[in-house]
Amino acid sequence: MVWCSSCRIMFMGLILMLISSWVLDRCEGSGEFGFEFHHRFSDQVVGVLPGDGLPNRGSSKYYRVMAHRDRLIRGRRLASAEDQSLVTFADGNETTRVDALGFLHYANVTIGTPSDWFLVALDTGSDLFWLPCDCTNCVRELKAPGGSSLDLNIYSPNASTTSNKVPCNSSLCTRGDRCASPSSNCPYQIRYLSNGTSSTGVLVEDVLHLVSNERNSKSIRARVTLGCGQVQTGVFHDGAAPNGLFGLGLEDISVPSVLAKEGIAANSFSMCFGDDGAGRISFGDKGSVDQRETPLNIRQPHPTYNITVTQITVGGNTGDLEFDAVFDSGTSFTYLTDAAYTLISESFNSLALDKRYQTDSELPFEYCYALSPGKDSFQYPAVNLTMKGGSSYPVYHPLVVIPMKDTDVYCLAIMKIEEISIIGQNFMTGYRVVFDREKLVLGWKESDCYTGETSARRLPSNRSSSSARPPASSFEPEATNIPSQRPTTSSASSSSYSLSIISLSFFYFFSILAFL
């Protein structure tokens, strides 16, 4: 992650679902590797969280907590096309947002010999893959409010016959100055400017179990470098990535880099962010010929998935403004520096038809609007970004709907940041995003994350509309199993959005990675 939604299903049910789906479900393609991920506060995982549990989904406290966790992580550094060899985790390429585990997207990975499974958070904003390891203060179980619990595995190099230490003289060891000798175990420490959040331990090598997504899939044992996280501090004990973090960044130590170097998969991967909180990840995926693209800005010494926005269009009004932003799967909301934030928010506010809701400390968002009693729909200005190179990036989920004491409100889910802008998960919802590290481009295409096909969604026009907040029953599991329900254009000047989709799917996308 670079910086710092939801059925009421018990977390145990989610994990069982993940494990079974990962085993049974594979993306079809020719040699792709992938896996599914889950967001920490998705409906499927909201039942279990170490501690006292989570705020009610959609409540003002829910969003305040998510925004707080996003802030904690800001201090950190920054289906398939034909003829691609694609790879995924051995348990499948499905992913899910797990709201109850730090607003992150998760995947089930298996490591070692004999293999153990770990529910890891996925983060395009960091590089190292680390697991809780030989530790006394690790989170060892997740408890559900009803009393059930799930035991979490703790990694131990000594228990794996395929594990080797990484010596201090390895090219991947960046803390050689802390070593007693060149043959000593290489130490690592990752600190996040977030209330003392860190992971400390030693680097090891072991086998990551993958599978190709060919029709005749084959097992692949990839040797990767990972962190044996002996001491975790800060938010790692409050539910964020309690069972490990899977860095997907550009440095040599990241798993995508290793897979490319060893010729296991092309130097590219994709993540799909579904409206209902489900997703997929595939290593080696270079996208499709009809996807839209923009070049990556690779800047040393710590490269990130940085792109350039050249224009912002709100409700048909276009403003020329060039700024850089990082695509970060580990951030729940979208954070914009002053000029971009002001342009979008003030343009949105000038075109909004509903009365401005006077926010207070209960809400992390500045621009919120009250729904009139009995009102079953509302319209709002559509938001579109133009990327460097001219490609359009319509934002399909710029809003969140929040029940307050006196009324329901909808908010423009962006926040202001002093550093570089961050495109968070809410702005990625509805897309398969391709991180092509070979061509150095970021690609995107509308997707439902189930069939691999572009949805029937048409681009939002100047003004979008939404039905009013659905009844509470719409938040039950059955209501979220609606992958085919997509926004459609209702007229030449508006596109309609079901608030049930906005309310449900948006919550799924708040990523735990925002903490790290």
Short mmCIF file of C-alpha atoms in Angstrom, two decimals:
data_model
loop_
_atom_site.label_atom_id
_atom_site.label_comp_id
_atom_site.label_asym_id
_atom_site.label_seq_id
_atom_site.Cartn_x
_atom_site.Cartn_y
_atom_site.Cartn_z
CA MET A 1 0.00 0.00 0.00
CA VAL A 2 1.10 3.49 -0.60
CA TRP A 3 -0.82 5.19 2.18
CA CYS A 4 -2.38 5.61 4.60
CA SER A 5 -18.69 -3.14 1.84
CA SER A 6 -21.09 -5.30 3.71
CA CYS A 7 -23.31 -8.38 4.25
CA ARG A 8 -23.83 -9.46 7.81
CA ILE A 9 -22.26 -12.86 7.28
CA MET A 10 -20.09 -14.27 10.00
CA PHE A 11 -16.40 -14.09 9.32
CA MET A 12 -16.13 -17.85 9.65
CA GLY A 13 -18.60 -18.19 6.82
CA LEU A 14 -16.52 -15.84 4.71
CA ILE A 15 -13.34 -17.76 5.25
CA LEU A 16 -15.04 -21.06 4.44
CA MET A 17 -16.50 -19.47 1.35
CA LEU A 18 -13.11 -18.12 0.33
CA ILE A 19 -11.33 -21.41 0.82
CA SER A 20 -13.96 -23.38 -1.08
CA SER A 21 -14.24 -20.86 -3.89
CA TRP A 22 -10.51 -20.60 -4.25
CA VAL A 23 -10.27 -24.35 -4.65
CA LEU A 24 -13.20 -24.73 -7.03
CA ASP A 25 -13.13 -21.53 -9.05
CA ARG A 26 -10.46 -20.72 -11.59
CA CYS A 27 -10.38 -17.97 -14.16
CA GLU A 28 -10.29 -19.41 -17.64
CA GLY A 29 -7.47 -18.31 -19.87
CA SER A 30 -4.20 -19.55 -21.18
CA GLY A 31 -1.71 -19.84 -18.37
CA GLU A 32 -2.72 -16.98 -16.07
CA PHE A 33 -2.03 -16.92 -12.35
CA GLY A 34 -4.57 -15.22 -10.10
CA PHE A 35 -6.42 -15.25 -6.83
CA GLU A 36 -9.45 -13.74 -5.15
CA PHE A 37 -9.27 -11.00 -2.57
CA HIS A 38 -11.60 -9.67 0.11
CA HIS A 39 -11.96 -6.23 1.68
CA ARG A 40 -11.68 -6.10 5.43
CA PHE A 41 -15.01 -4.37 5.96
CA SER A 42 -16.92 -6.22 3.26
CA ASP A 43 -20.22 -7.71 4.31
CA GLN A 44 -18.71 -11.14 4.03
CA VAL A 45 -16.06 -10.54 6.66
CA VAL A 46 -17.65 -7.95 8.90
CA GLY A 47 -18.61 -10.57 11.48
CA VAL A 48 -15.16 -11.02 12.97
CA LEU A 49 -12.61 -8.47 14.10
CA PRO A 50 -10.14 -8.62 16.95
CA GLY A 51 -11.44 -6.37 19.67
CA ASP A 52 -14.92 -4.95 20.00
CA GLY A 53 -15.90 -5.26 16.35
CA LEU A 54 -16.77 -2.62 13.76
CA PRO A 55 -19.03 0.39 13.50
CA ASN A 56 -22.31 -0.28 11.73
CA ARG A 57 -21.77 -0.18 8.02
CA GLY A 58 -22.82 3.11 6.50
CA SER A 59 -22.87 4.95 9.81
CA SER A 60 -20.96 8.18 10.28
CA LYS A 61 -18.61 6.39 12.68
CA TYR A 62 -17.94 3.76 10.00
CA TYR A 63 -16.67 6.38 7.57
CA ARG A 64 -14.82 8.28 10.27
CA VAL A 65 -12.93 5.12 11.21
CA MET A 66 -12.09 4.38 7.60
CA ALA A 67 -10.82 7.89 7.01
CA HIS A 68 -8.76 7.71 10.18
CA ARG A 69 -7.12 4.50 9.04
CA ASP A 70 -6.41 6.03 5.66
CA ARG A 71 -4.58 8.84 7.41
CA LEU A 72 -2.52 6.36 9.40
CA ILE A 73 -1.00 4.96 6.29
CA ARG A 74 -0.29 8.08 4.32
CA GLY A 75 3.19 8.27 5.79
CA ARG A 76 4.30 5.13 4.00
CA ARG A 77 6.30 5.36 0.86
CA LEU A 78 4.93 5.39 -1.79
CA ALA A 79 -10.54 -12.00 -17.46
CA SER A 80 -7.55 -12.41 -19.60
CA ALA A 81 -6.39 -11.44 -23.03
CA GLU A 82 -5.43 -14.13 -25.49
CA ASP A 83 -1.90 -15.53 -25.73
CA GLN A 84 -1.01 -14.51 -22.20
CA SER A 85 0.52 -16.80 -19.64
CA LEU A 86 -1.46 -16.01 -16.54
CA VAL A 87 -0.92 -17.26 -13.02
CA THR A 88 -2.80 -17.08 -9.74
CA PHE A 89 -2.68 -18.42 -6.22
CA ALA A 90 -3.13 -22.15 -5.72
CA ASP A 91 -6.48 -21.54 -4.01
CA GLY A 92 -7.82 -19.47 -6.89
CA ASN A 93 -7.86 -15.94 -8.25
CA GLU A 94 -10.93 -14.70 -6.40
CA THR A 95 -10.52 -11.85 -3.96
CA THR A 96 -12.86 -10.09 -1.54
CA ARG A 97 -12.89 -6.88 0.41
CA VAL A 98 -12.90 -7.77 4.07
CA ASP A 99 -14.14 -4.78 6.01
CA ALA A 100 -13.72 -6.43 9.37
CA LEU A 101 -9.99 -6.69 8.84
CA GLY A 102 -8.88 -3.13 8.35
CA PHE A 103 -10.73 -2.07 5.19
CA LEU A 104 -8.44 -4.17 2.99
CA HIS A 105 -8.81 -6.50 0.07
CA TYR A 106 -7.72 -10.04 0.88
CA ALA A 107 -6.57 -13.19 -0.84
CA ASN A 108 -5.85 -16.65 0.45
CA VAL A 109 -2.25 -17.68 -0.21
CA THR A 110 -0.39 -20.88 0.62
CA ILE A 111 3.27 -20.95 1.58
CA GLY A 112 5.87 -23.54 2.47
CA THR A 113 6.24 -27.32 2.59
CA PRO A 114 3.97 -28.63 3.96
CA SER A 115 1.88 -25.66 2.94
CA ASP A 116 -0.10 -23.41 5.28
CA TRP A 117 -2.72 -20.87 4.22
CA PHE A 118 -2.70 -17.19 5.15
CA LEU A 119 -5.32 -14.49 4.61
CA VAL A 120 -3.19 -11.62 3.37
CA ALA A 121 -4.04 -8.01 2.58
CA LEU A 122 -3.19 -6.87 -0.96
CA ASP A 123 -1.29 -3.62 -1.38
CA THR A 124 -0.10 -2.02 -4.61
CA GLY A 125 1.55 0.71 -2.52
CA SER A 126 4.21 -1.43 -0.85
CA ASP A 127 6.67 -4.07 -1.98
CA LEU A 128 7.43 -6.64 0.71
CA PHE A 129 5.32 -9.75 1.27
CA TRP A 130 5.46 -10.52 5.00
CA LEU A 131 3.71 -12.95 7.32
CA PRO A 132 3.40 -13.13 11.12
CA CYS A 133 6.23 -15.45 12.01
CA ASP A 134 7.66 -17.07 15.15
CA CYS A 135 6.08 -14.29 17.19
CA THR A 136 4.64 -14.13 20.66
CA ASN A 137 2.41 -11.11 20.12
CA CYS A 138 0.83 -12.11 16.80
CA VAL A 139 -2.94 -12.10 16.27
CA ARG A 140 -3.73 -15.82 16.43
CA GLU A 141 -7.50 -15.86 16.05
CA LEU A 142 -10.41 -13.80 14.84
CA LYS A 143 -13.50 -13.81 17.01
CA ALA A 144 -17.07 -13.35 15.85
CA PRO A 145 -19.63 -11.51 18.02
CA GLY A 146 -21.56 -14.76 18.39
CA GLY A 147 -18.59 -16.45 20.00
CA SER A 148 -17.21 -18.46 17.09
CA SER A 149 -13.62 -17.94 16.09
CA LEU A 150 -11.12 -18.68 13.36
CA ASP A 151 -7.59 -19.73 14.18
CA LEU A 152 -4.97 -18.00 12.07
CA ASN A 153 -1.79 -19.71 10.98
CA ILE A 154 1.57 -18.35 12.10
CA TYR A 155 4.46 -18.92 9.71
CA SER A 156 7.61 -20.64 10.92
CA PRO A 157 10.62 -21.15 8.62
CA ASN A 158 11.75 -24.12 10.72
CA ALA A 159 8.47 -25.91 9.98
CA SER A 160 8.93 -25.66 6.22
CA THR A 161 11.43 -27.91 4.47
CA THR A 162 11.66 -25.48 1.56
CA SER A 163 12.54 -22.42 3.65
CA ASN A 164 15.98 -20.83 3.51
CA LYS A 165 17.36 -17.79 5.20
CA VAL A 166 18.33 -14.72 3.17
CA PRO A 167 21.91 -13.79 4.10
CA CYS A 168 23.11 -10.28 4.65
CA ASN A 169 25.20 -10.37 1.49
CA SER A 170 22.10 -10.89 -0.68
CA SER A 171 21.29 -8.16 -3.18
CA LEU A 172 17.81 -8.00 -1.62
CA CYS A 173 19.15 -7.17 1.84
CA THR A 174 18.94 -3.42 2.38
CA ARG A 175 19.96 -3.46 6.06
CA GLY A 176 23.34 -5.06 5.77
CA ASP A 177 24.70 -2.44 8.16
CA ARG A 178 22.74 -4.16 10.93
CA CYS A 179 24.36 -7.54 10.29
CA ALA A 180 27.03 -9.19 12.43
CA SER A 181 28.49 -10.96 9.37
CA PRO A 182 27.74 -11.40 5.66
CA SER A 183 26.20 -14.82 6.38
CA SER A 184 23.88 -13.58 9.12
CA ASN A 185 20.13 -13.52 8.58
CA CYS A 186 19.12 -10.34 6.79
CA PRO A 187 16.95 -8.18 9.05
CA TYR A 188 14.13 -5.97 7.84
CA GLN A 189 11.96 -3.30 9.37
CA ILE A 190 9.09 -1.45 7.76
CA ARG A 191 7.83 1.56 9.63
CA TYR A 192 4.67 3.41 8.83
CA LEU A 193 4.03 6.94 10.02
CA SER A 194 0.87 5.79 11.71
CA ASN A 195 1.01 5.70 15.47
CA GLY A 196 4.00 3.40 15.62
CA THR A 197 2.83 0.85 13.09
CA SER A 198 5.61 -1.43 11.90
CA SER A 199 6.69 -4.94 10.99
CA THR A 200 10.11 -6.19 12.00
CA GLY A 201 11.85 -9.50 11.39
CA VAL A 202 14.17 -11.31 9.02
CA LEU A 203 13.98 -12.12 5.32
CA VAL A 204 13.52 -15.73 4.22
CA GLU A 205 12.94 -17.61 0.99
CA ASP A 206 10.16 -20.16 0.60
CA VAL A 207 7.74 -21.63 -1.91
CA LEU A 208 4.59 -19.73 -2.90
CA HIS A 209 2.06 -22.15 -4.34
CA LEU A 210 0.50 -20.94 -7.57
CA VAL A 211 -1.55 -22.42 -10.39
CA SER A 212 -1.81 -21.53 -14.04
CA ASN A 213 -5.20 -20.59 -15.42
CA GLU A 214 -4.85 -22.76 -18.46
CA ARG A 215 -7.59 -25.23 -19.29
CA ASN A 216 -5.16 -27.91 -18.18
CA SER A 217 -3.94 -25.96 -15.19
CA LYS A 218 -0.67 -26.90 -13.61
CA SER A 219 0.77 -26.30 -10.18
CA ILE A 220 3.70 -23.91 -9.87
CA ARG A 221 6.04 -23.62 -6.93
CA ALA A 222 7.59 -20.16 -7.05
CA ARG A 223 10.46 -19.34 -4.75
CA VAL A 224 9.87 -15.88 -3.31
CA THR A 225 11.43 -13.70 -0.68
CA LEU A 226 9.19 -12.80 2.22
CA GLY A 227 9.44 -11.19 5.59
CA CYS A 228 9.29 -13.39 8.66
CA GLY A 229 7.46 -10.80 10.73
CA GLN A 230 8.50 -11.47 14.29
CA VAL A 231 7.17 -8.21 15.77
CA GLN A 232 4.15 -6.26 14.52
CA THR A 233 3.05 -3.01 16.16
CA GLY A 234 0.35 -0.36 15.83
CA VAL A 235 -2.69 -0.99 13.65
CA PHE A 236 -1.54 -4.52 12.85
CA HIS A 237 -2.94 -5.37 16.28
CA ASP A 238 -6.19 -3.50 15.67
CA GLY A 239 -7.35 -5.65 12.79
CA ALA A 240 -5.37 -4.34 9.81
CA ALA A 241 -3.57 -7.16 8.01
CA PRO A 242 -3.41 -9.41 11.11
CA ASN A 243 -2.34 -12.41 9.00
CA GLY A 244 0.13 -10.76 6.65
CA LEU A 245 0.54 -8.19 3.89
CA PHE A 246 1.15 -8.93 0.21
CA GLY A 247 3.10 -6.07 -1.37
CA LEU A 248 2.53 -5.64 -5.11
CA GLY A 249 4.89 -2.73 -5.74
CA LEU A 250 7.61 -2.19 -8.31
CA GLU A 251 10.74 -3.07 -6.30
CA ASP A 252 12.73 -6.23 -7.01
CA ILE A 253 11.60 -7.91 -3.80
CA SER A 254 7.89 -7.85 -4.66
CA VAL A 255 6.21 -11.06 -5.83
CA PRO A 256 5.26 -9.66 -9.29
CA SER A 257 8.91 -8.74 -9.83
CA VAL A 258 10.07 -12.22 -8.80
CA LEU A 259 7.55 -13.99 -11.04
CA ALA A 260 8.66 -11.90 -14.00
CA LYS A 261 12.36 -12.42 -13.31
CA GLU A 262 11.94 -16.20 -13.06
CA GLY A 263 9.89 -16.33 -16.27
CA ILE A 264 6.81 -17.59 -14.46
CA ALA A 265 4.57 -14.74 -15.57
CA ALA A 266 4.86 -11.60 -17.65
CA ASN A 267 5.84 -8.45 -15.81
CA SER A 268 2.26 -7.28 -15.42
CA PHE A 269 -0.77 -8.07 -13.27
CA SER A 270 -4.38 -7.03 -12.95
CA MET A 271 -6.79 -6.43 -10.11
CA CYS A 272 -10.53 -6.32 -10.65
CA PHE A 273 -12.70 -4.31 -8.26
CA GLY A 274 -16.32 -5.46 -8.44
CA ASP A 275 -19.36 -3.46 -7.45
CA ASP A 276 -20.29 -6.08 -4.85
CA GLY A 277 -16.90 -6.27 -3.13
CA ALA A 278 -15.66 -9.33 -4.97
CA GLY A 279 -12.58 -9.16 -7.12
CA ARG A 280 -9.82 -11.03 -8.88
CA ILE A 281 -6.09 -10.76 -9.28
CA SER A 282 -4.07 -12.32 -12.09
CA PHE A 283 -0.31 -12.29 -12.51
CA GLY A 284 0.93 -11.99 -16.09
CA ASP A 285 -2.22 -10.20 -17.23
CA LYS A 286 -1.40 -7.47 -19.74
CA GLY A 287 -5.00 -6.53 -20.27
CA SER A 288 -6.80 -6.35 -23.60
CA VAL A 289 -6.35 -4.47 -26.84
CA ASP A 290 -9.45 -2.39 -26.19
CA GLN A 291 -8.51 -1.19 -22.71
CA ARG A 292 -7.69 2.44 -22.07
CA GLU A 293 -4.20 3.31 -20.89
CA THR A 294 -1.97 6.02 -19.52
CA PRO A 295 1.80 5.98 -18.96
CA LEU A 296 3.28 5.33 -15.53
CA ASN A 297 5.61 7.91 -14.03
CA ILE A 298 8.50 5.84 -12.66
CA ARG A 299 10.39 7.94 -10.18
CA GLN A 300 13.32 6.82 -8.11
CA PRO A 301 14.33 5.97 -5.50
CA HIS A 302 10.90 4.55 -4.60
CA PRO A 303 8.81 3.99 -7.73
CA THR A 304 5.03 3.70 -7.40
CA TYR A 305 2.08 3.31 -9.75
CA ASN A 306 2.03 7.02 -10.41
CA ILE A 307 0.01 8.51 -13.28
CA THR A 308 -0.83 12.00 -14.56
CA VAL A 309 -4.34 13.46 -14.76
CA THR A 310 -4.68 16.31 -17.27
CA GLN A 311 -8.38 17.27 -17.02
CA ILE A 312 -11.28 16.98 -14.61
CA THR A 313 -14.87 17.07 -15.84
CA VAL A 314 -17.75 17.52 -13.41
CA GLY A 315 -21.30 17.65 -14.75
CA GLY A 316 -20.02 18.41 -18.24
CA ASN A 317 -17.85 21.31 -17.13
CA THR A 318 -14.18 20.63 -17.89
CA GLY A 319 -11.23 22.17 -16.12
CA ASP A 320 -7.66 21.85 -17.35
CA LEU A 321 -5.56 20.81 -14.38
CA GLU A 322 -2.50 18.59 -14.51
CA PHE A 323 -1.47 16.68 -11.42
CA ASP A 324 0.06 13.35 -10.48
CA ALA A 325 -1.71 10.63 -8.50
CA VAL A 326 -0.88 7.15 -7.24
CA PHE A 327 -3.22 4.19 -7.82
CA ASP A 328 -3.25 2.53 -4.41
CA SER A 329 -5.35 -0.56 -3.71
CA GLY A 330 -4.62 -0.04 -0.03
CA THR A 331 -6.50 3.23 0.35
CA SER A 332 -10.24 3.31 0.94
CA PHE A 333 -11.10 6.76 -0.36
CA THR A 334 -9.58 9.11 -2.91
CA TYR A 335 -7.29 11.84 -1.62
CA LEU A 336 -6.53 14.90 -3.72
CA THR A 337 -4.14 17.78 -3.30
CA ASP A 338 -5.62 21.24 -2.91
CA ALA A 339 -6.06 22.33 -6.53
CA ALA A 340 -7.66 19.06 -7.69
CA TYR A 341 -9.76 18.75 -4.55
CA THR A 342 -11.03 22.31 -4.91
CA LEU A 343 -11.86 21.92 -8.60
CA ILE A 344 -13.87 18.73 -8.15
CA SER A 345 -15.59 19.61 -4.90
CA GLU A 346 -16.55 23.18 -5.75
CA SER A 347 -17.74 22.21 -9.25
CA PHE A 348 -19.76 19.36 -7.77
CA ASN A 349 -21.23 21.64 -5.12
CA SER A 350 -22.22 24.32 -7.63
CA LEU A 351 -24.19 21.75 -9.64
CA ALA A 352 -25.67 19.73 -6.79
CA LEU A 353 -29.46 19.93 -6.61
CA ASP A 354 -29.91 18.90 -2.99
CA LYS A 355 -29.38 21.00 0.10
CA ARG A 356 -25.89 21.01 1.52
CA TYR A 357 -25.69 19.07 4.77
CA GLN A 358 -23.73 20.84 7.45
CA THR A 359 -21.14 18.27 8.39
CA ASP A 360 -19.38 18.06 11.71
CA SER A 361 -16.78 15.83 13.27
CA GLU A 362 -19.04 12.82 12.73
CA LEU A 363 -18.26 12.80 9.02
CA PRO A 364 -14.82 12.79 7.36
CA PHE A 365 -16.20 14.33 4.17
CA GLU A 366 -16.69 18.02 3.53
CA TYR A 367 -19.32 17.96 0.77
CA CYS A 368 -22.45 16.13 1.86
CA TYR A 369 -26.09 16.63 0.85
CA ALA A 370 -29.36 15.84 2.64
CA LEU A 371 -32.01 13.72 1.00
CA SER A 372 -35.52 15.10 1.36
CA PRO A 373 -37.90 12.90 3.39
CA GLY A 374 -39.69 10.43 1.15
CA LYS A 375 -37.44 11.18 -1.79
CA ASP A 376 -36.69 7.97 -3.64
CA SER A 377 -34.05 9.26 -6.06
CA PHE A 378 -31.57 12.05 -6.54
CA GLN A 379 -29.31 13.40 -9.24
CA TYR A 380 -25.71 14.41 -8.93
CA PRO A 381 -22.99 15.70 -11.29
CA ALA A 382 -21.00 12.99 -13.02
CA VAL A 383 -17.23 12.95 -12.47
CA ASN A 384 -14.72 12.06 -15.16
CA LEU A 385 -10.93 12.20 -15.27
CA THR A 386 -8.86 12.57 -18.42
CA MET A 387 -5.47 10.88 -18.17
CA LYS A 388 -2.22 11.76 -19.87
CA GLY A 389 -2.51 10.51 -23.44
CA GLY A 390 -6.17 11.50 -23.65
CA SER A 391 -7.95 8.41 -22.29
CA SER A 392 -11.11 8.96 -20.29
CA TYR A 393 -11.58 7.53 -16.79
CA PRO A 394 -15.23 7.86 -15.71
CA VAL A 395 -15.68 7.60 -11.96
CA TYR A 396 -18.64 5.30 -11.38
CA HIS A 397 -18.72 5.43 -7.58
CA PRO A 398 -17.79 8.92 -6.36
CA LEU A 399 -20.40 8.92 -3.57
CA VAL A 400 -21.23 7.23 -0.31
CA VAL A 401 -24.68 7.28 1.28
CA ILE A 402 -24.77 7.60 5.04
CA PRO A 403 -27.77 7.42 7.42
CA MET A 404 -27.69 10.24 9.95
CA LYS A 405 -30.01 10.83 12.91
CA ASP A 406 -32.19 13.33 11.12
CA THR A 407 -31.90 12.24 7.49
CA ASP A 408 -29.96 10.22 4.97
CA VAL A 409 -27.11 12.07 3.32
CA TYR A 410 -24.85 11.39 0.38
CA CYS A 411 -21.27 12.62 0.33
CA LEU A 412 -18.65 13.19 -2.32
CA ALA A 413 -16.11 10.64 -1.08
CA ILE A 414 -12.90 12.56 -1.58
CA MET A 415 -10.61 14.10 0.99
CA LYS A 416 -7.84 16.67 0.91
CA ILE A 417 -4.19 15.72 1.27
CA GLU A 418 -1.03 17.79 1.33
CA GLU A 419 1.24 15.30 -0.42
CA ILE A 420 0.66 13.58 -3.74
CA SER A 421 -2.89 12.64 -4.72
CA ILE A 422 -4.10 9.06 -4.25
CA ILE A 423 -6.68 7.28 -6.41
CA GLY A 424 -8.30 5.03 -3.83
CA GLN A 425 -10.49 1.99 -4.16
CA ASN A 426 -13.74 3.94 -4.48
CA PHE A 427 -12.53 5.44 -7.76
CA MET A 428 -11.41 2.00 -8.99
CA THR A 429 -14.76 0.28 -8.40
CA GLY A 430 -16.19 -1.25 -11.57
CA TYR A 431 -12.85 -1.65 -13.33
CA ARG A 432 -10.24 -4.24 -14.05
CA VAL A 433 -7.06 -2.26 -13.52
CA VAL A 434 -3.90 -3.51 -15.24
CA PHE A 435 -0.53 -2.67 -13.73
CA ASP A 436 1.72 -3.26 -16.74
CA ARG A 437 5.25 -2.93 -15.42
CA GLU A 438 6.79 -4.04 -18.72
CA LYS A 439 5.20 -1.41 -20.93
CA LEU A 440 5.09 1.00 -17.98
CA VAL A 441 1.42 1.79 -18.46
CA LEU A 442 -1.68 1.61 -16.30
CA GLY A 443 -4.68 0.15 -18.11
CA TRP A 444 -8.36 -0.02 -17.20
CA LYS A 445 -11.56 -1.48 -18.57
CA GLU A 446 -15.06 -1.78 -17.15
CA SER A 447 -15.64 -5.25 -15.73
CA ASP A 448 -18.03 -7.14 -13.48
CA CYS A 449 -15.15 -9.33 -12.20
CA TYR A 450 -17.21 -12.47 -12.82
CA THR A 451 -17.37 -13.13 -16.55
CA GLY A 452 -14.29 -11.14 -17.47
CA GLU A 453 -16.43 -9.19 -19.92
CA THR A 454 -17.11 -5.50 -19.94
CA SER A 455 -20.42 -4.76 -18.32
CA ALA A 456 -23.28 -3.13 -20.16
CA ARG A 457 -22.49 0.07 -18.33
CA ARG A 458 -22.39 3.15 -20.50
CA LEU A 459 -20.35 6.15 -19.61
CA PRO A 460 -22.01 8.58 -17.22
CA SER A 461 -23.04 11.82 -18.86
CA ASN A 462 -23.28 15.27 -17.34
CA ARG A 463 -25.64 14.33 -14.55
CA SER A 464 -26.14 10.99 -12.87
CA SER A 465 -29.12 9.88 -10.84
CA SER A 466 -29.61 7.44 -8.03
CA SER A 467 -32.56 5.84 -6.32
CA ALA A 468 -32.92 6.66 -2.67
CA ARG A 469 -31.34 4.61 0.04
CA PRO A 470 -32.74 1.06 0.03
CA PRO A 471 -34.39 -0.53 3.06
CA ALA A 472 -32.19 -2.33 5.54
CA SER A 473 -33.10 -5.66 4.00
CA SER A 474 -31.15 -4.64 0.93
CA PHE A 475 -27.99 -5.11 2.94
CA GLU A 476 -28.58 -8.79 3.51
CA PRO A 477 -26.29 -11.24 1.69
CA GLU A 478 -28.84 -11.95 -1.01
CA ALA A 479 -28.86 -8.30 -2.02
CA THR A 480 -25.15 -8.29 -2.66
CA ASN A 481 -25.16 -11.27 -5.00
CA ILE A 482 -26.10 -9.13 -7.97
CA PRO A 483 -23.05 -8.98 -10.23
CA SER A 484 -25.13 -8.26 -13.30
CA GLN A 485 -26.78 -5.16 -11.88
CA ARG A 486 -24.94 -2.23 -13.39
CA PRO A 487 -25.59 1.46 -13.98
CA THR A 488 -27.33 2.26 -17.24
CA THR A 489 -28.04 5.51 -19.02
CA SER A 490 -31.56 6.77 -18.44
CA SER A 491 -31.41 9.69 -20.83
CA ALA A 492 -29.00 11.72 -22.87
CA SER A 493 -28.23 13.89 -19.88
CA SER A 494 -28.14 11.44 -17.01
CA SER A 495 -27.17 7.94 -16.00
CA SER A 496 -28.98 6.11 -13.24
CA TYR A 497 -27.33 4.40 -10.30
CA SER A 498 -29.04 2.13 -7.81
CA LEU A 499 -28.22 3.29 -4.33
CA SER A 500 -28.27 -0.29 -3.21
CA ILE A 501 -25.25 -0.78 -5.42
CA ILE A 502 -23.58 2.40 -4.21
CA SER A 503 -24.23 1.67 -0.57
CA LEU A 504 -23.23 -1.97 -0.72
CA SER A 505 -20.41 -2.10 -3.18
CA PHE A 506 -18.74 1.07 -2.07
CA PHE A 507 -18.41 -0.29 1.43
CA TYR A 508 -16.72 -3.35 0.04
CA PHE A 509 -14.05 -1.28 -1.51
CA PHE A 510 -12.73 0.43 1.53
CA SER A 511 -9.37 -1.18 1.79
CA ILE A 512 -7.50 -2.28 4.81
CA LEU A 513 -4.36 -1.40 3.04
CA ALA A 514 -5.04 2.17 3.86
CA PHE A 515 -3.48 1.49 7.17
CA LEU A 516 -0.13 0.33 6.05
#
